[in-house]
Coordinates of C-alpha atoms in Angstrom, one line a residue:
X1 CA 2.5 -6.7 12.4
X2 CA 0.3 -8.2 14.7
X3 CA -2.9 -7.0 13.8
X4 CA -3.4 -9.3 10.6
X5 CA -7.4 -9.1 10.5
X6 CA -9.8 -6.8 11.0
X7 CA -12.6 -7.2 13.9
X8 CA -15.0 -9.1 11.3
X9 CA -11.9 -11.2 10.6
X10 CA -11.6 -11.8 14.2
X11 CA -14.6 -12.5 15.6
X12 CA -15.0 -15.7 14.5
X13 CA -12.1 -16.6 16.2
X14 CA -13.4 -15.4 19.6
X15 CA -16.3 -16.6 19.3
X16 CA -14.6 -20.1 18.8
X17 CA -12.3 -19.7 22.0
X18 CA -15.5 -18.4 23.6
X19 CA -17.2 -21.9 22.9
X20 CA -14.0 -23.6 24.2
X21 CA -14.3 -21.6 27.6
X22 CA -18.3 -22.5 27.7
X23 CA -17.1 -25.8 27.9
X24 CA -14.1 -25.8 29.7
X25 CA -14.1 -22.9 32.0
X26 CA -11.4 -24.2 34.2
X27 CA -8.6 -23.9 31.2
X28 CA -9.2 -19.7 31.4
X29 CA -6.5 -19.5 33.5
X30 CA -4.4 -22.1 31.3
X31 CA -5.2 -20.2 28.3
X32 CA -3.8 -17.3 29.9
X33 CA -6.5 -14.8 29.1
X34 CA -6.4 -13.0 32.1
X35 CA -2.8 -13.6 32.5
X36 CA -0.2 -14.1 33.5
X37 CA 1.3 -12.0 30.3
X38 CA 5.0 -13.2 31.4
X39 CA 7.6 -14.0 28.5
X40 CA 5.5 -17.2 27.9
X41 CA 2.5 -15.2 27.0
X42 CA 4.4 -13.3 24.4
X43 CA 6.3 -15.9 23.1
X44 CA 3.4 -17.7 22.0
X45 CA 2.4 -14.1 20.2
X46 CA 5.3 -14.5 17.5
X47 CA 3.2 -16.8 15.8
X48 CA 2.8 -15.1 12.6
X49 CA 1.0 -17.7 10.5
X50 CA -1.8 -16.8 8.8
X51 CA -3.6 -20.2 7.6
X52 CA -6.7 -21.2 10.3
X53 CA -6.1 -24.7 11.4
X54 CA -9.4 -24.6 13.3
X55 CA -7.9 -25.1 16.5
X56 CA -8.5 -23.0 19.8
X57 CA -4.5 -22.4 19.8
X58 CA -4.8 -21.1 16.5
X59 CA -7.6 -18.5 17.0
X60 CA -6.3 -17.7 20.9
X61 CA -3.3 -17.0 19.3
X62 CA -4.9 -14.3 16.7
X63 CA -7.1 -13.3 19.3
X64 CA -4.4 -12.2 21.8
X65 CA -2.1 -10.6 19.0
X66 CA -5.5 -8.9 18.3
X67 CA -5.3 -7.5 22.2
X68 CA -1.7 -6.5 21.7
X69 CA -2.2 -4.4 18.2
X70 CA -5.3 -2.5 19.4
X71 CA -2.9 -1.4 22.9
X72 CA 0.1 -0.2 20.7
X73 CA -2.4 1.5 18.3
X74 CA -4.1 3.4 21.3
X75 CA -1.5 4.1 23.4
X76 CA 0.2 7.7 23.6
X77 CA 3.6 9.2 23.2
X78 CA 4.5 11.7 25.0
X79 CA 7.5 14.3 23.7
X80 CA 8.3 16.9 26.2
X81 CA 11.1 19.6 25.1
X82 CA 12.5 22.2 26.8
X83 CA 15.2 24.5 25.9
X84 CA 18.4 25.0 27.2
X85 CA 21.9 26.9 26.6
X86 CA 24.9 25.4 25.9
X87 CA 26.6 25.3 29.4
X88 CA 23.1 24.3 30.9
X89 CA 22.0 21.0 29.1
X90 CA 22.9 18.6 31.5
X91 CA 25.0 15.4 30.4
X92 CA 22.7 13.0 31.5
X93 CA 19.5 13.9 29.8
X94 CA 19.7 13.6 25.8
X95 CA 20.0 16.7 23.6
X96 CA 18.4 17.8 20.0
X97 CA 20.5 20.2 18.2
X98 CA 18.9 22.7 15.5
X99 CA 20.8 25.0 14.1
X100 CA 20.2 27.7 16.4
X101 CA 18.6 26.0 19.5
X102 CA 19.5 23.1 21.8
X103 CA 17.0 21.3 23.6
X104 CA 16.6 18.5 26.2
X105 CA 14.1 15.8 25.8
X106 CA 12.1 13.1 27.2
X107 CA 9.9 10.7 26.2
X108 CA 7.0 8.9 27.9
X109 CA 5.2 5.7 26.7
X110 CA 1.3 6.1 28.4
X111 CA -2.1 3.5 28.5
X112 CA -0.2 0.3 27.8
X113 CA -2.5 -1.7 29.8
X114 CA -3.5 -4.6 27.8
X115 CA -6.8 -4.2 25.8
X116 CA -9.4 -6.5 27.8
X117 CA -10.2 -9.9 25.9
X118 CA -14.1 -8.8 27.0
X119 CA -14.1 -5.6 25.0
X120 CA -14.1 -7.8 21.4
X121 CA -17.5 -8.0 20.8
X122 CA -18.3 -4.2 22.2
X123 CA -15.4 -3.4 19.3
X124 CA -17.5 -6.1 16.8
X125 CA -20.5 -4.3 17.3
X126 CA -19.5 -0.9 17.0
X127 CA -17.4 -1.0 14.2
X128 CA -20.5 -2.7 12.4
X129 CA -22.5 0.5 13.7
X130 CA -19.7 2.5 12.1
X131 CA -19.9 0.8 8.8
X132 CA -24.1 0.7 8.8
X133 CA -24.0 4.7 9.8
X134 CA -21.6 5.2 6.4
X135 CA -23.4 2.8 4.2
X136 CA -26.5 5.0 5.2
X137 CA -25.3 7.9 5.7
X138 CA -22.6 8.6 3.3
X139 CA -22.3 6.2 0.0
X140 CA -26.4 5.8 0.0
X141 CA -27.5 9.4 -0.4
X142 CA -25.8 8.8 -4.0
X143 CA -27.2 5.5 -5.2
X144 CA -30.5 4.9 -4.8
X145 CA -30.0 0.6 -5.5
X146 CA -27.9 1.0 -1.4
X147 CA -30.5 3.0 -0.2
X148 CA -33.1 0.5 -0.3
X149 CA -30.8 -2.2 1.0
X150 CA -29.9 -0.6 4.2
X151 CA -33.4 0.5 6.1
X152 CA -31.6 -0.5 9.5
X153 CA -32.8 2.8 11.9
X154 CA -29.5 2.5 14.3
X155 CA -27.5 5.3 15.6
X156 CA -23.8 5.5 15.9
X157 CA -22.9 7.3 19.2
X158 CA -19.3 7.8 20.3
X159 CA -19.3 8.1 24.3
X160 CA -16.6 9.3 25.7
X161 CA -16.3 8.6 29.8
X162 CA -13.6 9.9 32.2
X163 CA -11.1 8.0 33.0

């Protein structure tokens, strides 16, 4: 629900709280990018409206709900089973039933570390690497009107690091 616009919907709206913050670098902390994320940080997240007032509340707002989104989209569930008999399952751990099995379960939430407010125009950038590699790649080998339009020479690499 939070994730109303895409990146190129959203950059705009950084780069207007990033103007804000050029000129008053004191109200970062205020603005509560780096946090504190307490219960007055997410209440200002329910926010839901979608019409730009061209404030620095307004696209803070979208920008942080932004943050939020892309965490809950990358984060990872993890479902562990493990089977047990009748007289084993212990009564404090939660059971599934099948019709010839019984298992305990558990289930872990991991990475819910907020995405950081300086990774939006890394995430600008390459998703419009992503969309140049397909308009190239992919839906220009068919029409040769897109293939002249798009002479950009620029790779799209995905790197991944160790965490």
């Amino acid at each position: 629900m939070l994730d109303m616009l895409d990146i190129e919907g959203l950059y705009p709206l950084y780069s207007r709280v990033e103007q804000y913050l050029e000129e008053f670098p004191e109200e970062r902390s205020t603005l509560q990018i780096d946090g504190p994320y307490n219960e007055a940080f997410y209440e200002k997240l329910l926010d839901l409206s979608t019409e730009d007032d061209g404030t620095v509340a307004f696209a803070l707002t979208k920008v942080q709900q932004y943050r939020i989104a892309m965490t809950a989209k990358d984060c990872s569930i993890m479902i562990a089973l493990s089977p047990c008999l009748q007289d084993e399952c212990s009564e404090q751990r939660p059971v599934v039933l099948t019709s010839k099995s019984r298992f305990t379960f558990s289930v872990s939430v991991l990475d819910l570390d907020l995405k950081p407010y300086e990774s939006i125009p890394h995430q600008y950038k390459l998703d419009g690497k992503i969309v140049n590699y397909y308009l190239k790649n992919v839906q220009a080998k068919d029409d040769p009107v897109m293939s002249n339009l798009f002479k950009e020479n620029e790779d799209c690499t995905l790197v991944l690091h160790k965490v």
